[in-house]
Every structure is written in structure tokens, then in C-alpha cells.
mmCIF file of C-alpha atoms in Angstrom:
data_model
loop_
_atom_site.group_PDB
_atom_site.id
_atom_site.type_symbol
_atom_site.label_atom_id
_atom_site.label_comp_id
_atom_site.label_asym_id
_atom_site.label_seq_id
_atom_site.Cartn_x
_atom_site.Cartn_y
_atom_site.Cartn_z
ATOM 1 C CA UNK A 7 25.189 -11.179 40.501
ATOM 2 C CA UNK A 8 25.807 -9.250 43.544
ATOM 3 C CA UNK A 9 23.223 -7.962 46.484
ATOM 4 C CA UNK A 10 22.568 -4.803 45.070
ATOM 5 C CA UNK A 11 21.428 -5.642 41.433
ATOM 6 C CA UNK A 12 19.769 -8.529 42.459
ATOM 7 C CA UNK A 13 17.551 -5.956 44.392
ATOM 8 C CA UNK A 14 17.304 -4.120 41.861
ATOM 9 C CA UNK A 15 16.329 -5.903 39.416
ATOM 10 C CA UNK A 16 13.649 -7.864 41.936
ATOM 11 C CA UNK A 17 12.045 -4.022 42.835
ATOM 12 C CA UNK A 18 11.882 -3.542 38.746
ATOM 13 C CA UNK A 19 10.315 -6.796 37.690
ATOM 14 C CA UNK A 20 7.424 -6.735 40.097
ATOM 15 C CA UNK A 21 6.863 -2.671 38.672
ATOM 16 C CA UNK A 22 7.050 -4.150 35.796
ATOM 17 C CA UNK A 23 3.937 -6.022 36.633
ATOM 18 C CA UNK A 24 2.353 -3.492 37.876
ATOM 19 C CA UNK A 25 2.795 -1.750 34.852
ATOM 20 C CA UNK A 26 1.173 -4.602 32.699
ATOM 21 C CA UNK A 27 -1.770 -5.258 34.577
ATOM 22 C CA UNK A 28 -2.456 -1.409 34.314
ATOM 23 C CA UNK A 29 -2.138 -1.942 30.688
ATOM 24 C CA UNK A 30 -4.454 -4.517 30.921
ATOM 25 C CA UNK A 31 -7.218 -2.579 32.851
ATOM 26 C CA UNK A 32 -6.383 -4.143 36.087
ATOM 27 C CA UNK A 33 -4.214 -1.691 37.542
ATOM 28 C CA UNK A 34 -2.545 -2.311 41.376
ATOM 29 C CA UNK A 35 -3.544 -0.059 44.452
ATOM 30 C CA UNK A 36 -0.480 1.836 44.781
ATOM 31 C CA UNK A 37 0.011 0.255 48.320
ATOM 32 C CA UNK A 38 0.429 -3.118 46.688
ATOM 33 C CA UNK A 39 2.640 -1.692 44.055
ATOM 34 C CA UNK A 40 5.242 -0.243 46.561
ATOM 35 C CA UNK A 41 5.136 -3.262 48.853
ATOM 36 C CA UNK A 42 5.295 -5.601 46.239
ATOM 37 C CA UNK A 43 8.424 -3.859 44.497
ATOM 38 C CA UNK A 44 10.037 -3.811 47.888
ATOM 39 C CA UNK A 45 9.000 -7.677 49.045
ATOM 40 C CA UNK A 46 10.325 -8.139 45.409
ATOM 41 C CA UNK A 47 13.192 -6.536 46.271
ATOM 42 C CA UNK A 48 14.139 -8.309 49.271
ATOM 43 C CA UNK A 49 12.795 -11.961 47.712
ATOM 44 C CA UNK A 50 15.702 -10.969 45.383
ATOM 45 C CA UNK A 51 17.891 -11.752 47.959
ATOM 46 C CA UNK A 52 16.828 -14.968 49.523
ATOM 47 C CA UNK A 53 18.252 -17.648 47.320
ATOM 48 C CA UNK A 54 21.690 -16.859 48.819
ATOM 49 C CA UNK A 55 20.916 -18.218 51.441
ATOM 50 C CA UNK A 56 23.036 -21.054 50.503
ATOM 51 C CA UNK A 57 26.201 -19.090 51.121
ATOM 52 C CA UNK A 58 27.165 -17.683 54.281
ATOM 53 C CA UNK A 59 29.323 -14.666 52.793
ATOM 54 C CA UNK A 60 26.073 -13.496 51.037
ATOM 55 C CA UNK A 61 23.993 -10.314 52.334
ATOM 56 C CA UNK A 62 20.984 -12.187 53.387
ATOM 57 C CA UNK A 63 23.313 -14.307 55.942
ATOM 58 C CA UNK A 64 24.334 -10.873 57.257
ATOM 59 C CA UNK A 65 20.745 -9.767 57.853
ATOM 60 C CA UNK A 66 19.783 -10.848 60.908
ATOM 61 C CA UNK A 67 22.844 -11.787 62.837
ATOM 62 C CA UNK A 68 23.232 -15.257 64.573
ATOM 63 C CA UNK A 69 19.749 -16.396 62.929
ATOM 64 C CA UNK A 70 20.286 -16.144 59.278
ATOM 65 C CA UNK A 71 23.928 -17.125 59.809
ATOM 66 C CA UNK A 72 22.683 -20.260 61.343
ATOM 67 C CA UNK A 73 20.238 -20.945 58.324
ATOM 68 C CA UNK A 74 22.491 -19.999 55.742
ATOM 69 C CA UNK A 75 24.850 -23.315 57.322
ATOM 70 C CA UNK A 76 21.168 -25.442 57.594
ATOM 71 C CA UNK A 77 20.573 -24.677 54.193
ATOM 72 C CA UNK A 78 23.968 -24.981 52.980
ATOM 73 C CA UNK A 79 24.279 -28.241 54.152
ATOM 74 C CA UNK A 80 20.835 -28.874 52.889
ATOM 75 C CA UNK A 81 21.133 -28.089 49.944
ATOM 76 C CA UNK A 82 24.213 -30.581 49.349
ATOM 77 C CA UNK A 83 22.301 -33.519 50.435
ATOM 78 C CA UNK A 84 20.301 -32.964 47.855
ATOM 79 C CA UNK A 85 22.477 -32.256 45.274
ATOM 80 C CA UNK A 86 24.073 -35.387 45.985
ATOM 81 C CA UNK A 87 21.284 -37.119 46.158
ATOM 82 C CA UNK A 88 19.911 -36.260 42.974
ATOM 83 C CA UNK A 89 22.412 -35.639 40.632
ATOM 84 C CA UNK A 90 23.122 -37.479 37.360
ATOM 85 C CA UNK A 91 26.631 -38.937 35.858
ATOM 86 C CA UNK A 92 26.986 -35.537 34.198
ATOM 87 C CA UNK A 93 26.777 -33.458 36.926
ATOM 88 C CA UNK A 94 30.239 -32.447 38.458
ATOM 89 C CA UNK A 95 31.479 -32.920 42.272
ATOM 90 C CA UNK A 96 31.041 -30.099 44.607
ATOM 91 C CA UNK A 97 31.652 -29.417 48.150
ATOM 92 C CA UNK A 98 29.054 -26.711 49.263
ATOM 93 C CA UNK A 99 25.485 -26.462 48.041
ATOM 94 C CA UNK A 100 25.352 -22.425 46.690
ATOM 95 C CA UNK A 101 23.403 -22.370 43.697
ATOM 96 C CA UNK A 102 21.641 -25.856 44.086
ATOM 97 C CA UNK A 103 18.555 -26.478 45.545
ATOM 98 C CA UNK A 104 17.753 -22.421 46.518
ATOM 99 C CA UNK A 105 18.421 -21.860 42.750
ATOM 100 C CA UNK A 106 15.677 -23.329 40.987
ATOM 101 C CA UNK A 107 12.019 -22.713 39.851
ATOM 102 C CA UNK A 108 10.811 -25.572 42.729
ATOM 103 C CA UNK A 109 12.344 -23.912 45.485
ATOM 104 C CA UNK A 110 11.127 -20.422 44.132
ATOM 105 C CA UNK A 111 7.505 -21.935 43.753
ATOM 106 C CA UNK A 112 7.266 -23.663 47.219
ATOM 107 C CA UNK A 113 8.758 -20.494 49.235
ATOM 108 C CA UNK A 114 6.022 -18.418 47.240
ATOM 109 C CA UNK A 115 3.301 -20.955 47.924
ATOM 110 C CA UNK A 116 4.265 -21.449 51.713
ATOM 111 C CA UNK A 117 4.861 -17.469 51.974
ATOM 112 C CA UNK A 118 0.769 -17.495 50.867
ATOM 113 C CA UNK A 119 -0.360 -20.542 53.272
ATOM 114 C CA UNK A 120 1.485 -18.408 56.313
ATOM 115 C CA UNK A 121 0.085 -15.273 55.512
ATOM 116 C CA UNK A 122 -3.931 -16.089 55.053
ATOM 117 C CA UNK A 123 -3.386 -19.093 58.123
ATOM 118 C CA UNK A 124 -1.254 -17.116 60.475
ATOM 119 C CA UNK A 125 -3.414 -13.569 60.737
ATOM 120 C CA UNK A 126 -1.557 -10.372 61.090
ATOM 121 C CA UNK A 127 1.333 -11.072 63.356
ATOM 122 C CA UNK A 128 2.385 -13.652 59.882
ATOM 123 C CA UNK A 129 1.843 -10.760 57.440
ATOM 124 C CA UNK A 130 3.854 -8.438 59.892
ATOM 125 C CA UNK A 131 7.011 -10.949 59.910
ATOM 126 C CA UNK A 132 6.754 -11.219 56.011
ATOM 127 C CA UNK A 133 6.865 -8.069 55.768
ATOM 128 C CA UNK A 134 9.684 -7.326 58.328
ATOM 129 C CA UNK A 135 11.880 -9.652 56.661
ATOM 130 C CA UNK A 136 11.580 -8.438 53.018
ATOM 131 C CA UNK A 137 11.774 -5.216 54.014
ATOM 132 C CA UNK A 138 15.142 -5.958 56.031
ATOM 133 C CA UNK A 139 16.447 -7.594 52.860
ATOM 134 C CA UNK A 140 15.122 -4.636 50.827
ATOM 135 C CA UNK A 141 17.279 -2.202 53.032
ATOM 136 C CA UNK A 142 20.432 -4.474 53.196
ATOM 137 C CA UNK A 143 20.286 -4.828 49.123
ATOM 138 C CA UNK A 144 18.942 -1.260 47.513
ATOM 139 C CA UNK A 145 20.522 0.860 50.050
ATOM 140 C CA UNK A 146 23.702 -1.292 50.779
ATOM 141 C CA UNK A 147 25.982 1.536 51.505
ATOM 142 C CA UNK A 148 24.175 2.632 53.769
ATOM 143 C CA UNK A 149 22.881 -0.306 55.861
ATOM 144 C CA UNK A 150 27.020 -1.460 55.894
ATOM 145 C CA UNK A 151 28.060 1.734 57.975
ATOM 146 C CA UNK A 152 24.868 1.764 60.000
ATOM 147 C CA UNK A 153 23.911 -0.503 63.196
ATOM 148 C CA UNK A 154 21.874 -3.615 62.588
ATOM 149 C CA UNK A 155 19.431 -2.748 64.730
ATOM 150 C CA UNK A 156 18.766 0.144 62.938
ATOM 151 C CA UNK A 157 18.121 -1.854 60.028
ATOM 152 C CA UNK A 158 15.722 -4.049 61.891
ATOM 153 C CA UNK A 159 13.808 -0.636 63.364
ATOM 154 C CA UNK A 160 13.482 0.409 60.431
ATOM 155 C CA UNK A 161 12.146 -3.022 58.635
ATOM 156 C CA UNK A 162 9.442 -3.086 61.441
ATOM 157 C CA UNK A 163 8.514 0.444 61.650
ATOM 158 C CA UNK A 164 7.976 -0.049 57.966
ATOM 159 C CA UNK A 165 6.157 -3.038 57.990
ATOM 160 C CA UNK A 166 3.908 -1.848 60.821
ATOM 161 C CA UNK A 167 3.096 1.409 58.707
ATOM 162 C CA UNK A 168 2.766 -0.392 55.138
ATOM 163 C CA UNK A 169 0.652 -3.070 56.577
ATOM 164 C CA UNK A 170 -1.597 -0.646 58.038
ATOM 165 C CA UNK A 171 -2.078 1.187 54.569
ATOM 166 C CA UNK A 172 -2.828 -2.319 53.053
ATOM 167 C CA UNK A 173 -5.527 -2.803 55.877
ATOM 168 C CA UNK A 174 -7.381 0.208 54.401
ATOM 169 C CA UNK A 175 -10.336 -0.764 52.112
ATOM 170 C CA UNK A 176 -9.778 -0.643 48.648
ATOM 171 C CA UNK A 177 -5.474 -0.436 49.803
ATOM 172 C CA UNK A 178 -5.202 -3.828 48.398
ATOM 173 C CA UNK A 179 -4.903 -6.486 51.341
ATOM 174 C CA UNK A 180 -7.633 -8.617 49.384
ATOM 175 C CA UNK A 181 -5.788 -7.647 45.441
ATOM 176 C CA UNK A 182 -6.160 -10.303 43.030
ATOM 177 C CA UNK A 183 -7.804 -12.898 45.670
ATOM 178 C CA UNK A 184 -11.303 -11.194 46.719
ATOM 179 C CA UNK A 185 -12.948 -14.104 48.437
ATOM 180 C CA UNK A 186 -13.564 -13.788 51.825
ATOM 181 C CA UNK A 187 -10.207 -15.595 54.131
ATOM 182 C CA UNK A 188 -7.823 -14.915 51.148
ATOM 183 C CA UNK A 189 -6.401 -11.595 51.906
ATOM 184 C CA UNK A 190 -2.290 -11.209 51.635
ATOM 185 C CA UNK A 191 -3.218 -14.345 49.616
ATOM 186 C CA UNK A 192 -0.803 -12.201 47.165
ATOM 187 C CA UNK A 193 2.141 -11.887 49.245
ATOM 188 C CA UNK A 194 3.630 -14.997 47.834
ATOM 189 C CA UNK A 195 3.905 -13.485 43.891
ATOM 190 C CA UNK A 196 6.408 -11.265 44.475
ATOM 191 C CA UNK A 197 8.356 -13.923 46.625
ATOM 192 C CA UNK A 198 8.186 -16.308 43.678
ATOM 193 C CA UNK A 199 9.368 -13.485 41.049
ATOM 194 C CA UNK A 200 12.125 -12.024 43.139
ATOM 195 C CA UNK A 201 13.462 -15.640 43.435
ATOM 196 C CA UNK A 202 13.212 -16.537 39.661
ATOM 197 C CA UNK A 203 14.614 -12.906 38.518
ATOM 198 C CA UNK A 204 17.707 -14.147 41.235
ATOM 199 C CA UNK A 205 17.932 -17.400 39.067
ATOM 200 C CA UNK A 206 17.950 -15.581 35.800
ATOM 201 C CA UNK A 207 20.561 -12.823 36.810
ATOM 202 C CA UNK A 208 22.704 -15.916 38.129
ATOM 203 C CA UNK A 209 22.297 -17.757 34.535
ATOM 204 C CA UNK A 210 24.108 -14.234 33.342
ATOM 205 C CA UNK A 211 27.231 -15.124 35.406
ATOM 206 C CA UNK A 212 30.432 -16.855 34.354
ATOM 207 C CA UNK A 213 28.707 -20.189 36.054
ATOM 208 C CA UNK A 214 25.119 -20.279 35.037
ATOM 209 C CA UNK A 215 22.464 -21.537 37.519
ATOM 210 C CA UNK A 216 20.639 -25.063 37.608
ATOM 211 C CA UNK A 217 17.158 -23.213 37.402
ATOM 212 C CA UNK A 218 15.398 -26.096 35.541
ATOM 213 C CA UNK A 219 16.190 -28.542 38.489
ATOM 214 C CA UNK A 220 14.736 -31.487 38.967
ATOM 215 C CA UNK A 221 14.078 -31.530 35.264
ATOM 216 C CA UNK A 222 17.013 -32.861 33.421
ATOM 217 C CA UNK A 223 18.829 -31.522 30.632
ATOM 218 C CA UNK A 224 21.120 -34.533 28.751
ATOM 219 C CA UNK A 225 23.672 -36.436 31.031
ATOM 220 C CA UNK A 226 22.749 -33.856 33.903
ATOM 221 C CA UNK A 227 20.348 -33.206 36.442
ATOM 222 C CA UNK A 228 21.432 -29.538 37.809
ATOM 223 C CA UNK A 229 23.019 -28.222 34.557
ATOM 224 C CA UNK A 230 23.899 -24.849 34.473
ATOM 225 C CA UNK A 231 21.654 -22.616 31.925
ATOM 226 C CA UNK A 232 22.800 -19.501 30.775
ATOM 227 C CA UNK A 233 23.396 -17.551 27.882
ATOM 228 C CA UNK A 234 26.426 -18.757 25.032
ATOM 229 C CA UNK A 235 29.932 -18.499 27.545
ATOM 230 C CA UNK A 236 30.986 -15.230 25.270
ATOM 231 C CA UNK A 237 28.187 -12.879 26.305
ATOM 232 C CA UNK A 238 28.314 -14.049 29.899
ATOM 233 C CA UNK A 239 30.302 -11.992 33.348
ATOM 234 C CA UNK A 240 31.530 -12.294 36.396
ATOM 235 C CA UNK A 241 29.471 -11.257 39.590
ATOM 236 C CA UNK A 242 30.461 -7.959 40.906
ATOM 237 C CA UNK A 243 31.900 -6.993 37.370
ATOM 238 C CA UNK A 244 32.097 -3.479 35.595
ATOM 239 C CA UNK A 245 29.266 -4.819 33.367
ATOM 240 C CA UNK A 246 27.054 -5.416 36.369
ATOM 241 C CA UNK A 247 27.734 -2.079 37.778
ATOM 242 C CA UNK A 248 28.121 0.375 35.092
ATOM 243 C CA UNK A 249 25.524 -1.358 32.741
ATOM 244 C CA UNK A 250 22.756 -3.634 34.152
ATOM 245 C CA UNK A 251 22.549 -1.731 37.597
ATOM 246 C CA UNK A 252 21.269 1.628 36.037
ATOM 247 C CA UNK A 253 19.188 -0.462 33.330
ATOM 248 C CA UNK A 254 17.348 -1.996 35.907
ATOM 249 C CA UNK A 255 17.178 1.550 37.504
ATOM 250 C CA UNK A 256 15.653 2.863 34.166
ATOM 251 C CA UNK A 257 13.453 -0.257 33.687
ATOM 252 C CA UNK A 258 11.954 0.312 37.309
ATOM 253 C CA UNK A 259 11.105 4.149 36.710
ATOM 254 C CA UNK A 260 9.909 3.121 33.027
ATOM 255 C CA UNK A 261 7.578 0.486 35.386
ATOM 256 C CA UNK A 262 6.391 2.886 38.038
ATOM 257 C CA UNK A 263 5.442 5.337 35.516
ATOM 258 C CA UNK A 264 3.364 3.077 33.450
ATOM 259 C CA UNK A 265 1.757 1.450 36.540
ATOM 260 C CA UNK A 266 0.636 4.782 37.675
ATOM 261 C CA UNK A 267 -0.552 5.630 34.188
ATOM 262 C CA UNK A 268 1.697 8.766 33.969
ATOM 263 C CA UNK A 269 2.710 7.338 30.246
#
């Protein structure tokens, strides 16, 4: 799929959780349920950044254009280093190694280590660069026409603000993880989602995506899973636009509302 619905459909899964755990009598402060949608929401994003035509190797210039080609090149190595007789020849490493559950649960788990080891300055660059991402991929029209540093002013003025709010007793900076040393222990959750919904809107596609890596499915090591070949479309596609896109819309609203307790 394309920037825009993987956002999308990153903000809505994570108010989907929110709505669940208020079902469950656990609801979310609503400052964790709009930052985690939006971290979500940018997460969404990051497995991409195996390709350096992809939003997130926009985002931040001559950095993430530089990492997109680290972990391009990365990503190959290990693809060729791993893979089985079934598994066909490539050239590039997009949806390899960034496209799998591993990769999702060791960004989410090292997202957590930074954010309780590093102190604020970590949670304020987490933050920053979801919230970039967020921008680039729910309001994508927009970010295009505008400057990049506006983008960026507007990530940090954000993060800045939101991680204030979180600060707040009862805001949620210590949600889920109470003990004392483990606030923002939560920030890697919606890393780990936004990542895995990526991986499952990718299986959608025309090529499927190697989510199960390293376990191995028959002859092949990084085999594509996806849905049967018939109910499967290209990225960018009229059925991505004109159908998923304002699904995931509706499923995020559904979501909020039930997260909020309004239904």
C-alpha cells in the first residue's frame, strides 16, 4: 500500500485498542490515545525504509535518505544470507528484513529501552519522529506543497506540547507500566502495531510480504503471505483509494468513539 493508507490504517488500529481496553474496563487517558494513534500512525510508515522512493526516505532530508540506502543494503545481506532454495533472486532488499514480525518486535522493544534509559530528551525524539511521519502520511497533500522545515516545526512543536500533557499526573506517561522507572515504557506498542498493520496491508498487494520471516514456510524462507492472488491489488490502486482508505477512516472514528465511551 501507499503512504497515506498505511497511516491510516496505523492511526485506526491503535484506536482500535483504545477502544477495547475501554471495553474491557481499562480505558486509555485520552493523551495516550491521541499520541498513540499518531506514533501509530507514523510507525505505519517506517518499514519503507527499505526503499528510497518511499515517504519516510523523504522525511528528513539527507538523513533518512542515507538510512533508507544503509538499510537497503542491509536488508539484502540478509536476505541473501538467509534465504532457502525456494526463495527467488532479488537485487534490492524492500520488503525483506523491515517487513517482518522480528524487525517489528525489536524496533518496538528498542523504541521502549530508549525511552525509560534515555529520559526526556529520548521521549522528545520519539515523538518528533512519529509525529513527522504522521504529518508526511495523513496529511500528504499538504506536507508535499509545504517546506520541510515546516514539517519538522511542526513535529517538534507537537511533540514538545503532547509530551508535556503526558507529563501531567494521571495523563498517562506511566499507562500500562506503573512501577516506578517504567514510564513511556509504552511508547514501543504502538511502534510494534503500526509496523505489523504495514506488513499486513503489504500481504494485500499484488506481491505479498515475507511477514513470518525467519520462520519458514515449505522450500522458502521469506515467502510471501497474502490473501488467494484473485482478491489481492496493486499499491496505489482505485481499491486502495476509493475503498480501504475511507474504511479505515470509518474504522478509526468507530475506534475513537468507543474509546471515549460515546457508544
Amino acid at each position: 500500500m501507499m503512504g497515506p493508507a498505511h497511516s491510516l490504517s496505523g492511526a485506526a488500529a491503535w484506536l482500535g485498542v483504545g477502544a477495547a481496553t475501554a471495553a474491557a474496563g481499562h480505558p486509555m487517558p485520552w493523551p495516550v490515545l491521541v499520541v498513540g494513534a499518531l506514533i501509530c500512525a507514523g510507525a505505519a510508515l517506517a518499514p519503507d525504509l527499505d526503499h528510497k522512493a518511499a515517504t519516510i526516505s523523504r522525511a528528513f532530508g539527507p538523513i533518512s535518505r542515507g538510512l533508507c540506502e544503509v538499510v537497503d543494503k542491509l536488508s539484502y545481506a540478509v536476505y541473501k544470507a538467509t534465504r532457502k532454495q525456494g526463495d527467488k533472486r532479488r537485487t534490492g532488499g524492500h520488503r525483506t528484513l523491515t517487513h517482518t514480525w522480528l524487525w517489528a518486535v525489536l524496533i518496538g522493544a528498542g523504541t521502549s529501552a530508549l525511552a525509560i534509559t534515555g529520559g526526556r530528551w529520548a521521549v522528545l525524539v520519539i515523538l518528533f519522529i512519529h509525529l513527522v511521519l504522521a504529518v508526511e502520511g495523513l496529511l500528504w497533500r499538504a506536507a508535499r506543497v509545504s517546506s520541510d522545515v515546516l514539517v519538522w516545526l511542526l513535529g517538534a512543536t507537537s511533540a514538545w506540547i503532547l509530551a508535556g500533557v503526558l507529563d501531567q499526573p494521571g495523563n498517562g506517561a506511566d499507562w500500562l507500566f506503573t512501577a516506578p522507572g517504567q514510564e513511556y515504557l509504552w511508547l514501543g506498542l504502538p511502534i510494534v502495531l503500526g509496523a505489523l498493520v504495514h506488513d499486513i496491508g503489504d500481504a494485500l498487494t499484488v506481491s505479498g510480504c515475507p511477514v513470518l520471516w525467519p520462520i519458514p514456510v515449505g522450500r522458502r524462507r521469506w515467502y510471501p503471505i497474502g490473501p488467494p492472488k484473485a482478491m489481492r491489488f496493486r499499491a496505489g490502486s482505485w481499491v486502495e483509494l476509493k475503498v480501504l482508505m475511507p474504511v479505515f477512516m470509518l474504522l478509526g472514528g468507530v475506534g475513537a468513539a468507543g474509546a471515549l465511551n460515546f457508544i
